[in-house]
PDB file of C-alpha atoms in Angstrom:
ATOM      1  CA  UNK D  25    -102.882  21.476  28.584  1.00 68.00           C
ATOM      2  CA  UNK D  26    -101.054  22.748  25.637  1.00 79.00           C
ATOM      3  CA  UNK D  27     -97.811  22.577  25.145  1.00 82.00           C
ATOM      4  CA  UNK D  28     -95.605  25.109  22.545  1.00 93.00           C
ATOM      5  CA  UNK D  29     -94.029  22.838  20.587  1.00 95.00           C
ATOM      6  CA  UNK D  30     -90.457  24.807  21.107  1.00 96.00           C
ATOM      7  CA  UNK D  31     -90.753  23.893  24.572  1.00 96.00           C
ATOM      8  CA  UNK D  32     -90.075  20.484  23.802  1.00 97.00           C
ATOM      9  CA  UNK D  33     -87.025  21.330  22.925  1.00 98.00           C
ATOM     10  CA  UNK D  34     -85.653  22.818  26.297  1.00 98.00           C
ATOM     11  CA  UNK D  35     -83.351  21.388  28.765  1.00 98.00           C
ATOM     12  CA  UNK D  36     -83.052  23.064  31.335  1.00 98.00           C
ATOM     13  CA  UNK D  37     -82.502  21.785  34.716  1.00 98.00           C
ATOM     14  CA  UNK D  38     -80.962  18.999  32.885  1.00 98.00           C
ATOM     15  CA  UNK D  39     -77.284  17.578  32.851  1.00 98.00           C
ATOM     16  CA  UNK D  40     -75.995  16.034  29.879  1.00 98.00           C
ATOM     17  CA  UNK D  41     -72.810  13.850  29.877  1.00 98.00           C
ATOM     18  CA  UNK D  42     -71.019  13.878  26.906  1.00 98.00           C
ATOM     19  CA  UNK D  43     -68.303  11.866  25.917  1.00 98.00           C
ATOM     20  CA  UNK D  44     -65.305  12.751  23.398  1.00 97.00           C
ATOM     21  CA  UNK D  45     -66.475  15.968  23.654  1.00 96.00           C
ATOM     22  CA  UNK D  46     -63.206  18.004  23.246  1.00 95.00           C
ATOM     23  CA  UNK D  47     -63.259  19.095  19.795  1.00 94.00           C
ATOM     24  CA  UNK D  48     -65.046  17.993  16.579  1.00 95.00           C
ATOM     25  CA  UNK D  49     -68.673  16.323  16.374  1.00 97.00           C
ATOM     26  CA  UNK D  50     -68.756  15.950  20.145  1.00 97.00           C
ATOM     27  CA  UNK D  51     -67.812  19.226  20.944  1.00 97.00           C
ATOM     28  CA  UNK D  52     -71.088  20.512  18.329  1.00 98.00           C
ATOM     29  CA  UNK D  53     -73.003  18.540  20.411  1.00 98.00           C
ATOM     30  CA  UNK D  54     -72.269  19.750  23.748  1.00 98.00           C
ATOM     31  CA  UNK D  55     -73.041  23.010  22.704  1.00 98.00           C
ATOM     32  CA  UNK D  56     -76.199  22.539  21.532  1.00 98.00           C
ATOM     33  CA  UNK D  57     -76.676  20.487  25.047  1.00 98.00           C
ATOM     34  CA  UNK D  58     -75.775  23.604  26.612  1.00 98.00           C
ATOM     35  CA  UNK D  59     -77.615  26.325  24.071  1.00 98.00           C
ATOM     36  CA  UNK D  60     -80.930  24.273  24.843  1.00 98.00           C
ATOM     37  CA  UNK D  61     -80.105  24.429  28.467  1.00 98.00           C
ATOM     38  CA  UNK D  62     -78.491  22.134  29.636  1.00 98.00           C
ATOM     39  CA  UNK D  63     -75.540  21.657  31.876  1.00 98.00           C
ATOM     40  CA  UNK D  64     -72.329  19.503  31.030  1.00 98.00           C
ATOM     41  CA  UNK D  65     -70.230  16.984  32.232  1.00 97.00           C
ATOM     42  CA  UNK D  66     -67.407  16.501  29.292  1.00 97.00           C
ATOM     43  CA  UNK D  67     -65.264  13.850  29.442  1.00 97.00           C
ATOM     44  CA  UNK D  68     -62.372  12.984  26.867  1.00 96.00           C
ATOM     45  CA  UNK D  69     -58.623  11.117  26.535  1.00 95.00           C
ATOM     46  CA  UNK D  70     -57.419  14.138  26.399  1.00 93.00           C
ATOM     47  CA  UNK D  71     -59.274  16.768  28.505  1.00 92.00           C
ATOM     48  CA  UNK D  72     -57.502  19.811  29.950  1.00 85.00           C
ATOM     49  CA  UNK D  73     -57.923  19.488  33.770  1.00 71.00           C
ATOM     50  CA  UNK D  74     -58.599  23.749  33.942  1.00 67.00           C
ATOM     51  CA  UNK D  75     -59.224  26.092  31.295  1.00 61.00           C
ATOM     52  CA  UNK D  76     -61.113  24.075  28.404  1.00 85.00           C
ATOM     53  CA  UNK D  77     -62.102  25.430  25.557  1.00 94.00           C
ATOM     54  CA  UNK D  78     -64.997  23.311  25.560  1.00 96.00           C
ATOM     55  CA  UNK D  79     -65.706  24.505  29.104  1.00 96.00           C
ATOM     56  CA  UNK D  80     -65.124  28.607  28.736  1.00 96.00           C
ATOM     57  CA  UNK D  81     -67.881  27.977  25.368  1.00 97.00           C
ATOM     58  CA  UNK D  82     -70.232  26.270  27.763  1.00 97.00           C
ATOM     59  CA  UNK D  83     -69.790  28.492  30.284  1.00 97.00           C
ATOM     60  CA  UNK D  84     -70.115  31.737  27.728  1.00 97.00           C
ATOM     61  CA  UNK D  85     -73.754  30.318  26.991  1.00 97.00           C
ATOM     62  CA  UNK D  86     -74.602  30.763  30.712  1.00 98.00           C
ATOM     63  CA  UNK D  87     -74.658  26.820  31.947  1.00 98.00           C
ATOM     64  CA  UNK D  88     -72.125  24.680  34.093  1.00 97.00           C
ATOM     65  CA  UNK D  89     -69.295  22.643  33.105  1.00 97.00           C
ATOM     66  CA  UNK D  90     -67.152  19.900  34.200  1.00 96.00           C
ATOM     67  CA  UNK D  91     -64.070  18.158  32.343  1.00 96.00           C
ATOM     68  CA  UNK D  92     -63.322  14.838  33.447  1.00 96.00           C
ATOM     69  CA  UNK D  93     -60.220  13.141  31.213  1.00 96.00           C
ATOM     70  CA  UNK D  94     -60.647   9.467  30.327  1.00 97.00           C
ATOM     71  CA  UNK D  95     -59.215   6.632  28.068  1.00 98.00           C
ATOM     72  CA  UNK D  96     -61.881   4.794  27.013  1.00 98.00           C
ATOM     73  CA  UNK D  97     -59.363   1.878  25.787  1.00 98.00           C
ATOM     74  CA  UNK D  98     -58.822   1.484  29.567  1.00 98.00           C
ATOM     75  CA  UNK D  99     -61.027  -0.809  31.328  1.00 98.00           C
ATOM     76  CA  UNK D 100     -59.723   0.215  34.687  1.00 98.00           C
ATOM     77  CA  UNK D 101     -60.350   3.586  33.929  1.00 98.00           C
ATOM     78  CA  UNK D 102     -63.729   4.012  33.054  1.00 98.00           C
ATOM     79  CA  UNK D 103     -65.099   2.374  35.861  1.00 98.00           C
ATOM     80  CA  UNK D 104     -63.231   5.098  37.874  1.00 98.00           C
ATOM     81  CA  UNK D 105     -64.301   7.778  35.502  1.00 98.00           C
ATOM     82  CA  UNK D 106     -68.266   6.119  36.095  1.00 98.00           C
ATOM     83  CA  UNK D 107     -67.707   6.163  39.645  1.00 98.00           C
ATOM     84  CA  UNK D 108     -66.570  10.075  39.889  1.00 98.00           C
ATOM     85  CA  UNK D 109     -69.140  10.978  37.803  1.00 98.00           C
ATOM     86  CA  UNK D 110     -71.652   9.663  39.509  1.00 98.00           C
ATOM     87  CA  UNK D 111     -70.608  11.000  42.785  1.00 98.00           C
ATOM     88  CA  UNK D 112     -70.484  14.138  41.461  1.00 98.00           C
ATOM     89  CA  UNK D 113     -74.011  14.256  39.507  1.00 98.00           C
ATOM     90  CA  UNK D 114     -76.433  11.636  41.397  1.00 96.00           C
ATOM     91  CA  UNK D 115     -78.706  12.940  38.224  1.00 98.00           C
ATOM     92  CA  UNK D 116     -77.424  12.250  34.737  1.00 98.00           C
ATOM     93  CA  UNK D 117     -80.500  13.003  32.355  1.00 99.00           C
ATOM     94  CA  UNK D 118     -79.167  12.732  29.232  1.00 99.00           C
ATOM     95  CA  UNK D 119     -75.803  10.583  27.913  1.00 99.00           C
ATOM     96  CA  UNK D 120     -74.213  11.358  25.043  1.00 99.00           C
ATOM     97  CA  UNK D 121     -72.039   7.990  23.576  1.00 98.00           C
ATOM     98  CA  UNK D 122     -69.605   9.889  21.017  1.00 98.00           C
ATOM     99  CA  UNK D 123     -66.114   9.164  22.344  1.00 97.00           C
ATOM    100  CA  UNK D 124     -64.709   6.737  19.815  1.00 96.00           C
ATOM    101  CA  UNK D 125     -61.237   6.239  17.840  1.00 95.00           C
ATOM    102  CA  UNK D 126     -60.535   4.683  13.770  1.00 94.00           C
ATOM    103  CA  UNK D 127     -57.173   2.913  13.379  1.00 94.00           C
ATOM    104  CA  UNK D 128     -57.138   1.652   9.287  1.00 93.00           C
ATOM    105  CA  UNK D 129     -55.223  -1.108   8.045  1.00 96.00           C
ATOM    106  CA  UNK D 130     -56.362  -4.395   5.687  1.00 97.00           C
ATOM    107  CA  UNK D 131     -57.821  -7.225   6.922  1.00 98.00           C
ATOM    108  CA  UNK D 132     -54.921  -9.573   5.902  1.00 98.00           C
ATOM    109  CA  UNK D 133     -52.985  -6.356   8.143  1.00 98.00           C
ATOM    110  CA  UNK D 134     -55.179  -5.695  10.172  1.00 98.00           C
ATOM    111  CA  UNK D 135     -52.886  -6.924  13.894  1.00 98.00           C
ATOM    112  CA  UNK D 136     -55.210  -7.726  17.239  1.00 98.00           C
ATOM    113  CA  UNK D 137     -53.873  -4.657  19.217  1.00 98.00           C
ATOM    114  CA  UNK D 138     -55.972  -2.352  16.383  1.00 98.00           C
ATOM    115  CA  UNK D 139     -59.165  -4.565  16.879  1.00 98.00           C
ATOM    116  CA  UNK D 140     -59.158  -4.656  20.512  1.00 98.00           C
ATOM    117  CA  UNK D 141     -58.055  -0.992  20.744  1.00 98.00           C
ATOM    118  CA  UNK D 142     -61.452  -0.134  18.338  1.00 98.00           C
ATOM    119  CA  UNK D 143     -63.840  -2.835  20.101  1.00 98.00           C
ATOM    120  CA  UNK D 144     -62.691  -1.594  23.842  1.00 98.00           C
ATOM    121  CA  UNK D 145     -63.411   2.030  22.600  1.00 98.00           C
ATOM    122  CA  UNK D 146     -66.296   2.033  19.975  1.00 98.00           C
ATOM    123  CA  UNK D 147     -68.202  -0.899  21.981  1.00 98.00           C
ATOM    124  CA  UNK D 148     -67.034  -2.677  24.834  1.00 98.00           C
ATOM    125  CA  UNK D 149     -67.396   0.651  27.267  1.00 98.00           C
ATOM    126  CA  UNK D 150     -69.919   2.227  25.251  1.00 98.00           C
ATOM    127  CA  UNK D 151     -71.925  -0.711  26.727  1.00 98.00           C
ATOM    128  CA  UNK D 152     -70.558  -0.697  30.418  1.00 98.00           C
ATOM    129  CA  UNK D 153     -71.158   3.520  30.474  1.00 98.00           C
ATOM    130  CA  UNK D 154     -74.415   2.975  29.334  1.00 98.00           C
ATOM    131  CA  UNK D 155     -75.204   0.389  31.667  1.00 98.00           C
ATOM    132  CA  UNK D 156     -73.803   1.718  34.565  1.00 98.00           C
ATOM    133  CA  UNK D 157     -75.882   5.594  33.931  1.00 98.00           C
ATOM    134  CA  UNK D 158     -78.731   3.684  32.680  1.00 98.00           C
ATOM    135  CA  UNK D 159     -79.608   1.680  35.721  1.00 98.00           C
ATOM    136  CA  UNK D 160     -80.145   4.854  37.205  1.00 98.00           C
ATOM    137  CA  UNK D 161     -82.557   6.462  34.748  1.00 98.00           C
ATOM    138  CA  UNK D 162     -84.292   3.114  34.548  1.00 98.00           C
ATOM    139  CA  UNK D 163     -84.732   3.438  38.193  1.00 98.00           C
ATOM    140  CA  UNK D 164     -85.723   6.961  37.802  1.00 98.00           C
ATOM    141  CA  UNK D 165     -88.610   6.316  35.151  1.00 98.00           C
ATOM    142  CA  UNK D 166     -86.758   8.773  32.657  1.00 98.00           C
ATOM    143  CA  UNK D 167     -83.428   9.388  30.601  1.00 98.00           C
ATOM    144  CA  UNK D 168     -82.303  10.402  27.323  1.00 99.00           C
ATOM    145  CA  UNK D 169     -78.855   7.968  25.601  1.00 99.00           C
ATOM    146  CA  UNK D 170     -77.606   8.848  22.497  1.00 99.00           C
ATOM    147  CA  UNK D 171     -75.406   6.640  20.602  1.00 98.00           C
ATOM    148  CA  UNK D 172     -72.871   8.317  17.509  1.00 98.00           C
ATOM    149  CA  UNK D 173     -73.122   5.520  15.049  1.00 98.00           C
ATOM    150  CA  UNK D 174     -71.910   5.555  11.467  1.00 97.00           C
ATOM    151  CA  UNK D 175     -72.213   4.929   7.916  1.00 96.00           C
ATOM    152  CA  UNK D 176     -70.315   1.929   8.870  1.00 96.00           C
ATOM    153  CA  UNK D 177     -73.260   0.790  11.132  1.00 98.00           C
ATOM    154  CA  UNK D 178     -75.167   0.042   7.762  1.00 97.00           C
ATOM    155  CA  UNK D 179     -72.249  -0.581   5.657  1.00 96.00           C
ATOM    156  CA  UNK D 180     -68.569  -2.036   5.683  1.00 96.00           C
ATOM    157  CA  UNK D 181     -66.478   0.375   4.833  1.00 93.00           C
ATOM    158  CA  UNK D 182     -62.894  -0.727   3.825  1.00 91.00           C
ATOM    159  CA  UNK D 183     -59.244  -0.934   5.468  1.00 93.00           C
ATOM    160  CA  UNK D 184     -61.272  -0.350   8.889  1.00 95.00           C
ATOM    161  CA  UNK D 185     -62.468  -3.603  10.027  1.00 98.00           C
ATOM    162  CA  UNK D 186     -62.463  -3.178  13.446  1.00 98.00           C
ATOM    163  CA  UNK D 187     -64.520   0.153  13.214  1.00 97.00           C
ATOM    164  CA  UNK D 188     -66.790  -1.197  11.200  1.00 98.00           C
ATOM    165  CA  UNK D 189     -67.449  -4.047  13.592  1.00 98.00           C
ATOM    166  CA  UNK D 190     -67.646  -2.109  16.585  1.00 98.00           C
ATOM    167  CA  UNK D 191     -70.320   0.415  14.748  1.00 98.00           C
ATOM    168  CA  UNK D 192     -72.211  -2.656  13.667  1.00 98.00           C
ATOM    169  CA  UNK D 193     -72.303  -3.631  17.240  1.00 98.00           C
ATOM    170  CA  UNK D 194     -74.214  -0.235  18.258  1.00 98.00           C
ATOM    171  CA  UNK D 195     -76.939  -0.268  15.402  1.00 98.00           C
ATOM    172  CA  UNK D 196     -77.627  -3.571  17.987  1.00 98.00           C
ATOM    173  CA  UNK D 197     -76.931  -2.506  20.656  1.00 98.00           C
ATOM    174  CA  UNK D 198     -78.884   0.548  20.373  1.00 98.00           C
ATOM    175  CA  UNK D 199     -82.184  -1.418  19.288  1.00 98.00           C
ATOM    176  CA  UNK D 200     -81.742  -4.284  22.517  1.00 98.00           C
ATOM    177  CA  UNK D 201     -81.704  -1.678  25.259  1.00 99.00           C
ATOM    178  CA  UNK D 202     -84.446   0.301  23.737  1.00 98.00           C
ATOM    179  CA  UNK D 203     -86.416  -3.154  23.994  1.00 98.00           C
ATOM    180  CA  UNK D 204     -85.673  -3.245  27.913  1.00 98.00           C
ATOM    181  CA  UNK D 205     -85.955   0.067  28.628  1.00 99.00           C
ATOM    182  CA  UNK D 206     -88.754   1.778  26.512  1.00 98.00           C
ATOM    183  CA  UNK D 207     -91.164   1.144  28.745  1.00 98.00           C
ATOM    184  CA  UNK D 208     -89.183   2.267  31.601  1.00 98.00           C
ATOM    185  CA  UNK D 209     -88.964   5.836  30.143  1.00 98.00           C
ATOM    186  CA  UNK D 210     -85.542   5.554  28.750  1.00 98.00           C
ATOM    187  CA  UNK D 211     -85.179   6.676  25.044  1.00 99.00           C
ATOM    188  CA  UNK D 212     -82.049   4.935  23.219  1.00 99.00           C
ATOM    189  CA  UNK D 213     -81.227   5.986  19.972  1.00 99.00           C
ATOM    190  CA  UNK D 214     -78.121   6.637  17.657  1.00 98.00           C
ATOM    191  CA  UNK D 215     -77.217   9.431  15.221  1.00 98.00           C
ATOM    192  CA  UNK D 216     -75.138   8.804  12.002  1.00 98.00           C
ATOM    193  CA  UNK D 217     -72.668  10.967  10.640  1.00 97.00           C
ATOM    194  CA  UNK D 218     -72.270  11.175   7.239  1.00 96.00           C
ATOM    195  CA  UNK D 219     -69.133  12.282   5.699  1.00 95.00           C
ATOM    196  CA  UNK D 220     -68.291  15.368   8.140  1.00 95.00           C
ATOM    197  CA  UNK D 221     -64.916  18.023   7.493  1.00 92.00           C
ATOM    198  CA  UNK D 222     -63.536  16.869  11.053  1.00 89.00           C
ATOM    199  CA  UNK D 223     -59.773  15.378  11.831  1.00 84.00           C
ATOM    200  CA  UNK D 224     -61.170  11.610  11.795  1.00 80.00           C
ATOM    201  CA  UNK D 225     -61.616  12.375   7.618  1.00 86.00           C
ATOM    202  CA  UNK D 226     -58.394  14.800   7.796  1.00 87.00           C
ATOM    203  CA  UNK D 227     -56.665  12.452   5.470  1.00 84.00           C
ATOM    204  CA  UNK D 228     -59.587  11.475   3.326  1.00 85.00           C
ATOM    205  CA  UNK D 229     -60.192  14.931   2.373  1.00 91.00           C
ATOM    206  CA  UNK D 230     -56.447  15.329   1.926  1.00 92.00           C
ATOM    207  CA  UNK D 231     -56.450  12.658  -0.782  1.00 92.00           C
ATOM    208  CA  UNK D 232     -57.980  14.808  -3.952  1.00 93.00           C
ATOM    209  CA  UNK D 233     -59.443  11.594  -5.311  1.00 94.00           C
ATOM    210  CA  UNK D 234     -61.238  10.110  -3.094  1.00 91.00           C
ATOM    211  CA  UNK D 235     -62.381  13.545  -1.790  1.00 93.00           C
ATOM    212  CA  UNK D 236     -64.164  14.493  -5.035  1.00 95.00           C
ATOM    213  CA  UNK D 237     -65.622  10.238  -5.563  1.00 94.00           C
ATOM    214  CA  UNK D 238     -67.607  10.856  -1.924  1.00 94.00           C
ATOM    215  CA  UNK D 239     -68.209  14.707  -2.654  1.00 95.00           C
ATOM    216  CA  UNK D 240     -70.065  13.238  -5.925  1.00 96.00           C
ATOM    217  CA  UNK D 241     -71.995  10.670  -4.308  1.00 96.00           C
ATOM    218  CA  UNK D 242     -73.685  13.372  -1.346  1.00 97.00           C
ATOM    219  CA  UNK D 243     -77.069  14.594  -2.907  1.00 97.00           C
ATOM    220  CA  UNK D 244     -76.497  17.830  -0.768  1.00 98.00           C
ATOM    221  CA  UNK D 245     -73.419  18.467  -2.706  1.00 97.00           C
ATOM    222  CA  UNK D 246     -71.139  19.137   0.456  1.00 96.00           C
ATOM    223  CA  UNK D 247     -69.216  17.057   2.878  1.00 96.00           C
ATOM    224  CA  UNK D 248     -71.530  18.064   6.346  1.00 97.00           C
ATOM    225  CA  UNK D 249     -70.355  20.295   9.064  1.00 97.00           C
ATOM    226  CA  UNK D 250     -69.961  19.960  12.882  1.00 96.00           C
ATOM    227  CA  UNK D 251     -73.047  22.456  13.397  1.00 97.00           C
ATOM    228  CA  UNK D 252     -75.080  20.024  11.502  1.00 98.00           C
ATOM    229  CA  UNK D 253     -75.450  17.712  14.364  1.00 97.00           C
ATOM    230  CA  UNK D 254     -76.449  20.628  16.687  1.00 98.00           C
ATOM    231  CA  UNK D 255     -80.616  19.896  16.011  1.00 98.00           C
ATOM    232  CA  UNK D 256     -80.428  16.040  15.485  1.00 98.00           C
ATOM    233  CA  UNK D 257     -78.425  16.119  19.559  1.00 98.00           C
ATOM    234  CA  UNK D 258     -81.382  17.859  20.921  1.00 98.00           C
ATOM    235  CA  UNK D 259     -83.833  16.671  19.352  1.00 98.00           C
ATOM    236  CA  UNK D 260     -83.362  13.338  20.942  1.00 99.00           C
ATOM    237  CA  UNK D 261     -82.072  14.573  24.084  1.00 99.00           C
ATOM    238  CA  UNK D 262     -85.633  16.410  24.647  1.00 98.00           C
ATOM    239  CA  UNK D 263     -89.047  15.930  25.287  1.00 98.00           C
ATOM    240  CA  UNK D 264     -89.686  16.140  21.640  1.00 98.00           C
ATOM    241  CA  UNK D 265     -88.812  12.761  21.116  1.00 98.00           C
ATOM    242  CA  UNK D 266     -89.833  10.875  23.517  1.00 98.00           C
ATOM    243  CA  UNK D 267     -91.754   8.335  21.267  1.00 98.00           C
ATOM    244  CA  UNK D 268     -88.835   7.965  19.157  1.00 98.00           C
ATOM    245  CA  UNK D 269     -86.619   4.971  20.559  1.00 98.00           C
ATOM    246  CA  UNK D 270     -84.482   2.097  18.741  1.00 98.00           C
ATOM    247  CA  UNK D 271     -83.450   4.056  15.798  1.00 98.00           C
ATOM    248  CA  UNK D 272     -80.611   5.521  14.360  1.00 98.00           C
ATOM    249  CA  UNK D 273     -81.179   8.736  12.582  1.00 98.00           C
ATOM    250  CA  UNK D 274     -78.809   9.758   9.624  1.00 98.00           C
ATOM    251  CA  UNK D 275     -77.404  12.969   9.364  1.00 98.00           C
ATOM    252  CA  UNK D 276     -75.437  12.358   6.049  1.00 98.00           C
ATOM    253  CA  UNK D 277     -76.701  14.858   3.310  1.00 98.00           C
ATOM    254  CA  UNK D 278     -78.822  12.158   1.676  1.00 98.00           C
ATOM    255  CA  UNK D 279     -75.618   9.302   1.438  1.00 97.00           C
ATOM    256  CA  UNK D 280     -77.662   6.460   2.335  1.00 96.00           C
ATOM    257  CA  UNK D 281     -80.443   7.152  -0.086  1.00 95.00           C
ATOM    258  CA  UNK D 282     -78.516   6.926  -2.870  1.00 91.00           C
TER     259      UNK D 282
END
């Protein structure tokens, strides 16, 4: 049977969980969840209880939303959050890993509260969320995790050890439960933003010099967008890449090729 390739791309009858999904890359993503077909489960530290606008956009493109609120710092909390989640949607197709937070200091500077504040959020229940939704698509024979890396999974960055570390972590982490559960039907990958206009870069693109030193070095000549991440998101969310597991792909206007 023959299959139009743009029906690889659909989602519906799918849910899609989504992480940090309140404004910026995260919210992009959703979207595109959502404009593909998809139905949402949003969850973020700060999520409105009623009246989102994350959740009146999903809802204007015709598919179902529900805000859960979450700090990810918060051991405690996520395994509630996992556990109402779960209850509510026995079927989680696809999981979305973006929630994450940046605190920047210097090594020598650099105190423990920052590093475990980054490592809890960035890694530490990045793994346990994964985990605890992947058992079941394991079980199920099918599933769809993506991971928002980083330029700092390839690179170390400075004044943001802890970041950097955590991001590292993923690039791994990413490729050792694609090694378990690849054959299971599970697809794990990551996507990398480049340097993208959000708040996390607020005050790099506030600093006129080392705005224009990273404009230079982008061979597409512009810092990226929020929108750009709409294609990568479903592309790995769908059926169109379900041979493509362990990887991380860049969406970064051609940085790491330089």
């Amino acid at each position: 049977m023959t299959v139009n390739v743009l029906d690889l791309f659909k989602l519906e009858g799918k849910t899609a969980l989504v992480t940090g999904c309140r404004r910026g890359i995260g919210k992009a993503m959703a979207l595109a969840l959502a404009e593909a077909g998809a139905d949402i489960a949003g969850v973020s530290a700060q999520m409105e209880p009623e009246g989102t606008d994350i959740g009146k956009e999903v809802s204007a493109r015709g598919r179902n939303f529900r805000g859960y609120q979450c700090d990810f710092g918060d051991r405690k909390a996520v395994y509630g959050f996992i556990a109402r989640v779960k209850s509510d949607f026995p079927v989680i197709d696809i999981l979305v890993n973006n929630a994450g937070t940046i605190l920047r200091k210097p090594a020598t500077e650099h105190p423990d509260e920052y590093w475990d504040r980054v490592i809890e959020v960035n890694l530490n229940s990045q793994f346990i969320l994964s985990r605890e939704i992947g058992k079941e698509m394991v079980a199920r024979g099918s599933g769809k995790i993506i991971f928002t890396a980083s330029l700092l999974s390839f690179q170390g960055g400075i004044l943001v050890p802890g970041y950097a570390a955590a991001k590292a972590g993923l690039k791994s982490l990413i490729m050792a439960l694609s090694n378990e559960w690849a054959s299971k039907g599970v697809q794990v990958n990551g996507i990398a933003p480049g340097y993208i206009a959000t708040d996390n870069t607020q005050a790099l693109r506030d600093d006129p010099v080392r705005y224009q030193a990273i404009l230079t070095r982008i061979p597409a000549g512009r810092w990226g967008e929020i929108d750009d991440f709409k294609g990568a998101t479903v592309f790995l969310a769908s059926p169109a890449s379900n041979y493509v597991t362990g990887t991380i792909l860049l969406v970064d206007g051609g940085w790491m090729g330089r």
